PDB file of C-alpha atoms in Angstrom:
ATOM      1  CA  MET A 892       0.026  -0.038   0.077  1.00 81.00           C
ATOM      2  CA  SER A 893       2.666   2.348   0.938  1.00 78.00           C
ATOM      3  CA  GLU A 894       4.460   1.849  -2.348  1.00 82.00           C
ATOM      4  CA  TYR A 895       1.364   2.211  -4.381  1.00 84.00           C
ATOM      5  CA  TYR A 896       1.794   5.982  -5.409  1.00 84.00           C
ATOM      6  CA  PHE A 897       5.785   5.610  -5.928  1.00 84.00           C
ATOM      7  CA  ASP A 898       5.472   4.141  -9.306  1.00 79.00           C
ATOM      8  CA  GLY A 899       7.124   7.110 -11.273  1.00 69.00           C
ATOM      9  CA  LYS A 900       3.994   8.490 -12.559  1.00 70.00           C
ATOM     10  CA  GLY A 901       3.684  11.389 -10.500  1.00 72.00           C
ATOM     11  CA  LYS A 902       5.299  14.970 -11.712  1.00 80.00           C
ATOM     12  CA  ALA A 903       8.332  14.641  -9.242  1.00 89.00           C
ATOM     13  CA  PHE A 904       7.998  18.354  -8.884  1.00 92.00           C
ATOM     14  CA  ARG A 905       9.087  18.725  -5.375  1.00 95.00           C
ATOM     15  CA  PRO A 906      12.020  16.757  -5.346  1.00 95.00           C
ATOM     16  CA  ILE A 907      13.171  18.431  -8.370  1.00 95.00           C
ATOM     17  CA  ILE A 908      12.715  21.867  -7.196  1.00 95.00           C
ATOM     18  CA  VAL A 909      14.766  20.910  -3.964  1.00 97.00           C
ATOM     19  CA  ALA A 910      17.413  19.128  -5.742  1.00 96.00           C
ATOM     20  CA  LEU A 911      17.881  22.360  -8.085  1.00 94.00           C
ATOM     21  CA  MET A 912      18.047  24.645  -5.021  1.00 94.00           C
ATOM     22  CA  ALA A 913      20.841  22.208  -3.515  1.00 95.00           C
ATOM     23  CA  ARG A 914      22.975  22.429  -6.571  1.00 94.00           C
ATOM     24  CA  ALA A 915      22.334  26.411  -6.744  1.00 92.00           C
ATOM     25  CA  CYS A 916      23.537  26.716  -3.061  1.00 93.00           C
ATOM     26  CA  ASN A 917      26.526  24.437  -3.498  1.00 93.00           C
ATOM     27  CA  ILE A 918      27.658  26.192  -6.560  1.00 92.00           C
ATOM     28  CA  HIS A 919      27.097  29.595  -4.830  1.00 89.00           C
ATOM     29  CA  HIS A 920      29.141  28.740  -1.771  1.00 87.00           C
ATOM     30  CA  ASN A 921      31.951  26.687  -3.104  1.00 88.00           C
ATOM     31  CA  ASN A 922      31.386  26.271  -6.846  1.00 85.00           C
ATOM     32  CA  SER A 923      30.559  22.876  -6.494  1.00 86.00           C
ATOM     33  CA  ARG A 924      27.903  21.097  -8.825  1.00 87.00           C
ATOM     34  CA  HIS A 925      27.755  18.084  -6.822  1.00 91.00           C
ATOM     35  CA  VAL A 926      24.649  17.501  -4.743  1.00 94.00           C
ATOM     36  CA  GLN A 927      25.406  16.026  -1.248  1.00 96.00           C
ATOM     37  CA  ALA A 928      23.991  12.624  -0.293  1.00 97.00           C
ATOM     38  CA  SER A 929      22.066  14.402   2.649  1.00 97.00           C
ATOM     39  CA  GLN A 930      20.581  16.900   0.245  1.00 97.00           C
ATOM     40  CA  ARG A 931      19.275  14.113  -2.093  1.00 97.00           C
ATOM     41  CA  THR A 932      17.753  12.467   1.164  1.00 98.00           C
ATOM     42  CA  ILE A 933      15.939  15.971   1.690  1.00 98.00           C
ATOM     43  CA  ALA A 934      14.433  15.760  -2.012  1.00 97.00           C
ATOM     44  CA  LEU A 935      13.395  12.170  -1.130  1.00 96.00           C
ATOM     45  CA  ILE A 936      11.840  13.077   2.188  1.00 97.00           C
ATOM     46  CA  ALA A 937       9.884  15.952   0.577  1.00 97.00           C
ATOM     47  CA  GLU A 938       8.221  13.561  -1.831  1.00 96.00           C
ATOM     48  CA  MET A 939       7.587  11.221   0.890  1.00 96.00           C
ATOM     49  CA  ILE A 940       5.772  13.911   3.138  1.00 97.00           C
ATOM     50  CA  HIS A 941       3.891  14.912  -0.072  1.00 95.00           C
ATOM     51  CA  THR A 942       2.757  11.382  -0.832  1.00 94.00           C
ATOM     52  CA  ALA A 943       1.829  10.922   2.843  1.00 95.00           C
ATOM     53  CA  SER A 944      -0.401  13.932   2.708  1.00 95.00           C
ATOM     54  CA  LEU A 945      -2.102  12.823  -0.552  1.00 93.00           C
ATOM     55  CA  VAL A 946      -2.980   9.505   1.243  1.00 94.00           C
ATOM     56  CA  HIS A 947      -4.357  11.037   4.456  1.00 94.00           C
ATOM     57  CA  ASP A 948      -6.146  13.825   1.929  1.00 93.00           C
ATOM     58  CA  ASP A 949      -7.931  11.092  -0.079  1.00 93.00           C
ATOM     59  CA  VAL A 950      -9.309   9.598   3.195  1.00 93.00           C
ATOM     60  CA  ILE A 951     -10.544  12.877   4.233  1.00 90.00           C
ATOM     61  CA  ASP A 952     -11.986  13.853   0.877  1.00 88.00           C
ATOM     62  CA  ASP A 953     -13.322  10.274   0.314  1.00 89.00           C
ATOM     63  CA  ALA A 954     -11.764  10.510  -3.204  1.00 88.00           C
ATOM     64  CA  SER A 955     -11.774   7.813  -5.868  1.00 89.00           C
ATOM     65  CA  SER A 956      -8.939   8.608  -8.157  1.00 86.00           C
ATOM     66  CA  ARG A 957      -5.492  10.131  -8.040  1.00 84.00           C
ATOM     67  CA  ARG A 958      -2.871  10.273 -10.524  1.00 77.00           C
ATOM     68  CA  GLY A 959      -5.159   8.334 -13.038  1.00 79.00           C
ATOM     69  CA  LYS A 960      -6.012   5.144 -10.718  1.00 88.00           C
ATOM     70  CA  HIS A 961      -8.058   4.377  -7.906  1.00 91.00           C
ATOM     71  CA  THR A 962      -7.049   5.704  -4.247  1.00 92.00           C
ATOM     72  CA  VAL A 963      -5.609   3.619  -1.676  1.00 93.00           C
ATOM     73  CA  ASN A 964      -8.635   4.307   0.456  1.00 94.00           C
ATOM     74  CA  LYS A 965     -11.003   2.994  -2.180  1.00 94.00           C
ATOM     75  CA  ILE A 966      -9.076  -0.159  -2.776  1.00 94.00           C
ATOM     76  CA  TRP A 967      -7.953  -1.099   0.744  1.00 95.00           C
ATOM     77  CA  GLY A 968     -10.253   0.831   2.952  1.00 95.00           C
ATOM     78  CA  GLU A 969     -10.128   4.161   5.042  1.00 94.00           C
ATOM     79  CA  LYS A 970      -8.224   2.495   8.287  1.00 95.00           C
ATOM     80  CA  LYS A 971      -5.628   0.542   5.993  1.00 95.00           C
ATOM     81  CA  ALA A 972      -5.130   3.969   3.864  1.00 95.00           C
ATOM     82  CA  VAL A 973      -4.420   6.136   7.423  1.00 95.00           C
ATOM     83  CA  LEU A 974      -1.945   3.595   8.491  1.00 95.00           C
ATOM     84  CA  ALA A 975      -0.073   3.684   5.099  1.00 95.00           C
ATOM     85  CA  GLY A 976       0.136   7.356   5.298  1.00 95.00           C
ATOM     86  CA  ASP A 977       1.482   7.104   8.814  1.00 96.00           C
ATOM     87  CA  LEU A 978       4.078   4.505   7.745  1.00 96.00           C
ATOM     88  CA  ILE A 979       5.308   6.732   4.962  1.00 96.00           C
ATOM     89  CA  LEU A 980       5.737   9.536   7.324  1.00 96.00           C
ATOM     90  CA  SER A 981       7.534   7.208   9.775  1.00 96.00           C
ATOM     91  CA  ALA A 982       9.808   6.214   7.176  1.00 96.00           C
ATOM     92  CA  ALA A 983      10.559   9.980   6.194  1.00 97.00           C
ATOM     93  CA  SER A 984      11.089  10.592   9.773  1.00 96.00           C
ATOM     94  CA  ILE A 985      13.705   8.034  10.068  1.00 97.00           C
ATOM     95  CA  ALA A 986      15.515   9.090   7.070  1.00 97.00           C
ATOM     96  CA  LEU A 987      15.345  12.768   8.271  1.00 97.00           C
ATOM     97  CA  ALA A 988      16.806  11.710  11.812  1.00 96.00           C
ATOM     98  CA  ARG A 989      19.512   9.847  10.105  1.00 97.00           C
ATOM     99  CA  ILE A 990      20.923  13.134   8.549  1.00 97.00           C
ATOM    100  CA  GLY A 991      21.921  14.027  11.903  1.00 95.00           C
ATOM    101  CA  ASN A 992      21.436  17.769  11.767  1.00 97.00           C
ATOM    102  CA  THR A 993      19.176  19.183  14.353  1.00 97.00           C
ATOM    103  CA  THR A 994      18.549  22.588  12.375  1.00 97.00           C
ATOM    104  CA  VAL A 995      17.298  20.560   9.600  1.00 98.00           C
ATOM    105  CA  ILE A 996      15.209  18.415  11.566  1.00 97.00           C
ATOM    106  CA  SER A 997      13.636  21.452  13.212  1.00 97.00           C
ATOM    107  CA  ILE A 998      12.977  23.004   9.798  1.00 97.00           C
ATOM    108  CA  LEU A 999      11.181  20.041   8.344  1.00 97.00           C
ATOM    109  CA  THR A1000       8.897  18.861  11.273  1.00 95.00           C
ATOM    110  CA  GLN A1001       7.325  22.445  10.756  1.00 96.00           C
ATOM    111  CA  VAL A1002       6.352  21.394   7.468  1.00 97.00           C
ATOM    112  CA  ILE A1003       3.925  18.245   9.252  1.00 94.00           C
ATOM    113  CA  GLU A1004       2.493  21.103  11.710  1.00 95.00           C
ATOM    114  CA  ASP A1005       1.584  23.337   8.871  1.00 97.00           C
ATOM    115  CA  LEU A1006       0.108  20.640   6.747  1.00 95.00           C
ATOM    116  CA  VAL A1007      -2.326  19.877   9.716  1.00 94.00           C
ATOM    117  CA  ARG A1008      -3.152  23.308  10.296  1.00 95.00           C
ATOM    118  CA  GLY A1009      -3.577  23.970   6.658  1.00 94.00           C
ATOM    119  CA  GLU A1010      -6.158  21.094   6.799  1.00 91.00           C
ATOM    120  CA  PHE A1011      -8.046  22.771   9.544  1.00 91.00           C
ATOM    121  CA  LEU A1012      -7.983  26.108   7.752  1.00 91.00           C
ATOM    122  CA  GLN A1013      -9.712  24.310   4.702  1.00 88.00           C
ATOM    123  CA  LEU A1014     -12.266  23.231   7.033  1.00 83.00           C
ATOM    124  CA  GLY A1015     -13.219  26.774   7.685  1.00 80.00           C
ATOM    125  CA  SER A1016     -14.442  29.722   5.810  1.00 76.00           C
ATOM    126  CA  LYS A1017     -14.621  33.440   6.147  1.00 75.00           C
ATOM    127  CA  GLU A1018     -17.811  35.558   5.996  1.00 72.00           C
ATOM    128  CA  ASN A1019     -16.138  38.801   5.450  1.00 76.00           C
ATOM    129  CA  GLU A1020     -15.308  38.730   1.524  1.00 74.00           C
ATOM    130  CA  ASN A1021     -12.337  40.961   2.186  1.00 75.00           C
ATOM    131  CA  GLU A1022     -10.672  38.204   4.475  1.00 85.00           C
ATOM    132  CA  ARG A1023     -11.497  35.049   2.197  1.00 86.00           C
ATOM    133  CA  PHE A1024      -8.475  35.591  -0.248  1.00 84.00           C
ATOM    134  CA  ALA A1025      -5.822  36.063   2.811  1.00 87.00           C
ATOM    135  CA  HIS A1026      -7.508  33.020   4.200  1.00 90.00           C
ATOM    136  CA  TYR A1027      -7.250  31.100   0.937  1.00 89.00           C
ATOM    137  CA  LEU A1028      -3.300  32.159   0.501  1.00 89.00           C
ATOM    138  CA  GLU A1029      -2.711  31.084   4.197  1.00 92.00           C
ATOM    139  CA  LYS A1030      -4.338  27.732   3.666  1.00 93.00           C
ATOM    140  CA  THR A1031      -2.249  27.525   0.310  1.00 93.00           C
ATOM    141  CA  PHE A1032       0.893  28.129   2.001  1.00 94.00           C
ATOM    142  CA  LYS A1033       0.344  25.619   4.821  1.00 96.00           C
ATOM    143  CA  LYS A1034      -0.808  22.799   2.635  1.00 95.00           C
ATOM    144  CA  THR A1035       1.326  23.304  -0.392  1.00 95.00           C
ATOM    145  CA  ALA A1036       4.028  25.820  -0.148  1.00 96.00           C
ATOM    146  CA  SER A1037       5.558  25.503   3.106  1.00 97.00           C
ATOM    147  CA  LEU A1038       6.832  21.878   2.234  1.00 98.00           C
ATOM    148  CA  ILE A1039       8.694  23.486  -0.633  1.00 97.00           C
ATOM    149  CA  ALA A1040       9.833  26.295   1.089  1.00 97.00           C
ATOM    150  CA  ASN A1041      11.133  24.481   4.047  1.00 98.00           C
ATOM    151  CA  SER A1042      12.701  21.621   1.932  1.00 98.00           C
ATOM    152  CA  CYS A1043      14.621  24.339  -0.075  1.00 97.00           C
ATOM    153  CA  LYS A1044      15.867  25.967   3.334  1.00 98.00           C
ATOM    154  CA  ALA A1045      16.761  22.674   4.633  1.00 98.00           C
ATOM    155  CA  VAL A1046      19.189  21.653   1.481  1.00 97.00           C
ATOM    156  CA  SER A1047      20.434  25.319   1.809  1.00 97.00           C
ATOM    157  CA  VAL A1048      21.412  24.790   5.508  1.00 97.00           C
ATOM    158  CA  LEU A1049      23.331  21.566   4.438  1.00 97.00           C
ATOM    159  CA  GLY A1050      25.292  23.236   1.576  1.00 94.00           C
ATOM    160  CA  CYS A1051      26.001  26.735   2.748  1.00 93.00           C
ATOM    161  CA  PRO A1052      26.435  28.441   6.112  1.00 94.00           C
ATOM    162  CA  ASP A1053      25.218  31.811   5.059  1.00 94.00           C
ATOM    163  CA  PRO A1054      21.836  32.821   6.815  1.00 95.00           C
ATOM    164  CA  VAL A1055      20.986  35.172   3.713  1.00 93.00           C
ATOM    165  CA  VAL A1056      21.063  32.030   1.433  1.00 94.00           C
ATOM    166  CA  HIS A1057      19.102  30.083   3.730  1.00 96.00           C
ATOM    167  CA  GLU A1058      16.305  32.906   3.479  1.00 94.00           C
ATOM    168  CA  ILE A1059      16.579  33.049  -0.364  1.00 92.00           C
ATOM    169  CA  ALA A1060      15.762  29.381  -0.495  1.00 94.00           C
ATOM    170  CA  TYR A1061      12.708  29.553   1.691  1.00 95.00           C
ATOM    171  CA  GLN A1062      11.395  32.537  -0.224  1.00 92.00           C
ATOM    172  CA  TYR A1063      12.020  30.773  -3.493  1.00 91.00           C
ATOM    173  CA  GLY A1064      10.317  27.726  -2.321  1.00 94.00           C
ATOM    174  CA  LYS A1065       7.615  29.709  -0.654  1.00 93.00           C
ATOM    175  CA  ASN A1066       6.504  31.739  -3.872  1.00 89.00           C
ATOM    176  CA  VAL A1067       7.151  28.799  -6.290  1.00 90.00           C
ATOM    177  CA  GLY A1068       4.731  26.748  -4.069  1.00 92.00           C
ATOM    178  CA  ILE A1069       2.132  29.368  -3.931  1.00 90.00           C
ATOM    179  CA  ALA A1070       2.290  30.086  -7.822  1.00 86.00           C
ATOM    180  CA  PHE A1071       2.186  26.141  -8.313  1.00 89.00           C
ATOM    181  CA  GLN A1072      -1.143  25.962  -6.427  1.00 90.00           C
ATOM    182  CA  LEU A1073      -2.782  29.034  -8.020  1.00 86.00           C
ATOM    183  CA  ILE A1074      -2.111  27.283 -11.614  1.00 85.00           C
ATOM    184  CA  ASP A1075      -3.484  24.030 -10.119  1.00 86.00           C
ATOM    185  CA  ASP A1076      -6.353  25.683  -8.939  1.00 87.00           C
ATOM    186  CA  VAL A1077      -7.241  27.042 -12.467  1.00 84.00           C
ATOM    187  CA  LEU A1078      -6.606  23.748 -13.984  1.00 83.00           C
ATOM    188  CA  ASP A1079      -9.427  22.466 -11.860  1.00 82.00           C
ATOM    189  CA  PHE A1080     -11.765  24.377 -13.887  1.00 83.00           C
ATOM    190  CA  THR A1081     -10.444  24.591 -17.398  1.00 78.00           C
ATOM    191  CA  SER A1082      -8.967  20.775 -17.880  1.00 73.00           C
ATOM    192  CA  CYS A1083     -10.356  17.411 -18.226  1.00 64.00           C
ATOM    193  CA  SER A1084      -9.978  14.531 -15.553  1.00 56.00           C
ATOM    194  CA  ASP A1085      -7.847  12.612 -17.912  1.00 57.00           C
ATOM    195  CA  GLN A1086      -5.228  15.533 -17.973  1.00 59.00           C
ATOM    196  CA  MET A1087      -5.632  16.225 -14.280  1.00 56.00           C
ATOM    197  CA  GLY A1088      -5.520  12.360 -13.309  1.00 58.00           C
ATOM    198  CA  LYS A1089      -8.405  13.185 -10.773  1.00 59.00           C
ATOM    199  CA  PRO A1090     -11.839  14.583 -11.080  1.00 64.00           C
ATOM    200  CA  THR A1091     -12.317  18.123 -11.991  1.00 66.00           C
ATOM    201  CA  SER A1092     -14.312  20.638  -9.905  1.00 76.00           C
ATOM    202  CA  ALA A1093     -13.124  18.207  -6.885  1.00 82.00           C
ATOM    203  CA  ASP A1094     -12.853  21.239  -4.876  1.00 87.00           C
ATOM    204  CA  LEU A1095     -16.447  22.626  -5.455  1.00 89.00           C
ATOM    205  CA  LYS A1096     -17.567  19.277  -4.628  1.00 88.00           C
ATOM    206  CA  LEU A1097     -15.795  19.304  -1.295  1.00 88.00           C
ATOM    207  CA  GLY A1098     -17.203  22.706  -0.535  1.00 90.00           C
ATOM    208  CA  LEU A1099     -13.907  24.600  -1.125  1.00 89.00           C
ATOM    209  CA  ALA A1100     -13.813  28.089  -2.608  1.00 89.00           C
ATOM    210  CA  THR A1101     -10.498  28.559  -4.325  1.00 89.00           C
ATOM    211  CA  GLY A1102      -8.921  31.433  -6.400  1.00 85.00           C
ATOM    212  CA  PRO A1103     -11.180  31.194  -9.449  1.00 86.00           C
ATOM    213  CA  VAL A1104     -14.450  30.972  -7.229  1.00 89.00           C
ATOM    214  CA  LEU A1105     -13.434  33.861  -5.219  1.00 87.00           C
ATOM    215  CA  PHE A1106     -12.652  36.042  -8.226  1.00 84.00           C
ATOM    216  CA  ALA A1107     -15.867  35.051  -9.743  1.00 87.00           C
ATOM    217  CA  CYS A1108     -17.664  35.899  -6.688  1.00 88.00           C
ATOM    218  CA  GLN A1109     -16.423  39.516  -7.294  1.00 85.00           C
ATOM    219  CA  GLN A1110     -18.540  39.566 -10.390  1.00 87.00           C
ATOM    220  CA  PHE A1111     -21.475  37.380  -9.122  1.00 90.00           C
ATOM    221  CA  PRO A1112     -22.341  38.400  -5.430  1.00 90.00           C
ATOM    222  CA  GLU A1113     -25.125  35.591  -5.361  1.00 90.00           C
ATOM    223  CA  MET A1114     -22.185  33.172  -4.904  1.00 91.00           C
ATOM    224  CA  ASN A1115     -21.559  34.548  -1.565  1.00 89.00           C
ATOM    225  CA  ALA A1116     -24.378  32.572   0.062  1.00 90.00           C
ATOM    226  CA  MET A1117     -23.133  29.235  -1.948  1.00 92.00           C
ATOM    227  CA  ILE A1118     -19.591  29.778  -0.517  1.00 91.00           C
ATOM    228  CA  MET A1119     -20.723  30.127   3.070  1.00 89.00           C
ATOM    229  CA  ARG A1120     -22.745  26.941   2.841  1.00 90.00           C
ATOM    230  CA  ARG A1121     -20.007  25.116   1.138  1.00 91.00           C
ATOM    231  CA  PHE A1122     -21.957  24.469  -2.030  1.00 92.00           C
ATOM    232  CA  SER A1123     -23.894  22.145   0.009  1.00 91.00           C
ATOM    233  CA  LEU A1124     -27.561  22.526  -1.550  1.00 93.00           C
ATOM    234  CA  PRO A1125     -28.414  20.453  -4.853  1.00 93.00           C
ATOM    235  CA  GLY A1126     -27.153  22.390  -7.928  1.00 93.00           C
ATOM    236  CA  ASP A1127     -24.675  24.613  -6.074  1.00 93.00           C
ATOM    237  CA  VAL A1128     -21.615  22.997  -7.584  1.00 92.00           C
ATOM    238  CA  ASP A1129     -22.998  23.181 -11.187  1.00 92.00           C
ATOM    239  CA  ARG A1130     -24.126  26.772 -10.865  1.00 93.00           C
ATOM    240  CA  ALA A1131     -20.900  27.888  -9.146  1.00 92.00           C
ATOM    241  CA  ARG A1132     -18.912  26.018 -12.081  1.00 90.00           C
ATOM    242  CA  GLN A1133     -20.985  28.027 -14.663  1.00 89.00           C
ATOM    243  CA  TYR A1134     -20.447  31.352 -12.897  1.00 89.00           C
ATOM    244  CA  VAL A1135     -16.775  30.949 -12.891  1.00 87.00           C
ATOM    245  CA  LEU A1136     -16.788  29.794 -16.452  1.00 85.00           C
ATOM    246  CA  GLN A1137     -19.230  32.621 -17.591  1.00 84.00           C
ATOM    247  CA  GLY A1138     -17.472  35.534 -15.961  1.00 72.00           C
ATOM    248  CA  GLU A1139     -14.158  37.121 -16.685  1.00 70.00           C
ATOM    249  CA  PRO A1140     -11.588  34.215 -16.734  1.00 62.00           C
ATOM    250  CA  PHE A1141      -9.846  34.005 -13.450  1.00 60.00           C
ATOM    251  CA  ASN A1142      -6.102  35.214 -14.466  1.00 60.00           C
ATOM    252  CA  PRO A1143      -3.625  33.882 -12.190  1.00 58.00           C
ATOM    253  CA  VAL A1144      -1.036  35.847 -13.965  1.00 55.00           C
ATOM    254  CA  GLN A1145      -1.106  38.863 -11.202  1.00 55.00           C
ATOM    255  CA  GLY A1146      -0.464  36.354  -8.336  1.00 55.00           C
ATOM    256  CA  LEU A1147       2.152  34.777 -10.418  1.00 57.00           C
ATOM    257  CA  VAL A1148       3.818  38.107 -11.211  1.00 56.00           C
ATOM    258  CA  ALA A1149       3.975  38.952  -7.536  1.00 57.00           C
ATOM    259  CA  CYS A1150       5.488  35.600  -6.867  1.00 57.00           C
ATOM    260  CA  PHE A1151       8.215  35.946  -9.245  1.00 59.00           C
ATOM    261  CA  LYS A1152       8.613  39.744  -8.375  1.00 62.00           C
ATOM    262  CA  TYR A1153       9.247  38.320  -4.750  1.00 57.00           C
ATOM    263  CA  ILE A1154      11.807  35.644  -6.063  1.00 59.00           C
ATOM    264  CA  ALA A1155      13.510  38.232  -8.150  1.00 62.00           C
ATOM    265  CA  THR A1156      14.411  40.743  -4.998  1.00 65.00           C
ATOM    266  CA  TYR A1157      16.398  37.690  -3.622  1.00 60.00           C
ATOM    267  CA  LEU A1158      18.042  36.021  -6.390  1.00 61.00           C
ATOM    268  CA  PRO A1159      20.527  38.855  -7.397  1.00 63.00           C
ATOM    269  CA  LYS A1160      22.312  37.825  -3.979  1.00 62.00           C
ATOM    270  CA  LEU A1161      23.245  34.446  -5.429  1.00 65.00           C
ATOM    271  CA  SER A1162      26.176  33.793  -7.795  1.00 64.00           C
ATOM    272  CA  VAL A1163      24.994  33.951 -11.657  1.00 62.00           C
ATOM    273  CA  GLU A1164      25.368  30.348 -12.280  1.00 60.00           C
ATOM    274  CA  ALA A1165      23.408  29.473  -9.139  1.00 64.00           C
ATOM    275  CA  ARG A1166      20.735  32.332 -10.273  1.00 60.00           C
ATOM    276  CA  SER A1167      20.474  30.604 -13.575  1.00 62.00           C
ATOM    277  CA  LEU A1168      19.346  27.263 -11.877  1.00 61.00           C
ATOM    278  CA  CYS A1169      16.647  28.774  -9.919  1.00 61.00           C
ATOM    279  CA  MET A1170      15.056  30.335 -12.967  1.00 57.00           C
ATOM    280  CA  THR A1171      15.453  27.166 -15.087  1.00 56.00           C
TER     281      THR A1171
END
């Protein structure tokens, strides 16, 4: 069960970003293109934590498909799925402890706390329209971006002693993670299930108002009531989807520009070759 999602069919986005950051930090510090074994372990741990969170999320959401196949909970049941996710997390914890760096351990254990707090944030909603987007971004950071941010910071700690570089790595991972989720939320409305490897409009069916929904709500105020009741009445999901598709398209470019502008303020502090790796 625990090996089920480790079949090479995922995007491996997180470990790739972490490995690139490790190489960038090593180049900046001592012009070495070699990625240390401990840094490669961090990349693996990042994917393990991510996968464990998917297994647990699918139980919470009662999801039936993931990455184009049935979920663990649908094949083996919820109890075994929870235990499988726990086993993946325990294996990641053992690998982390074996690195033997207390600073790195502290950094990555923050990810676990953020994942849980992010899940609690997702269960809630803000009545005030002006607070909703901030709530959405905070949830996005804790559930998605924290893992990338703190994993990037961890490999920077292992590769370079400079705290300035550690902050650059963290901010880079944070903003790439938020940008990644903004795009993913748009694709939930604009792509088909085959492309996504999971059902589309899944967030609406779970009662979640993501970026495209919050943007559409500005054009169609009648969506406020649907958001507050978490699209629970018959027809709410279909109506909300139509509002999103009928209105002005949600354009994540503004959010992406903000993310990458923030990144751009930090990257000039790295060497030219290290900077080019981060912008690949």
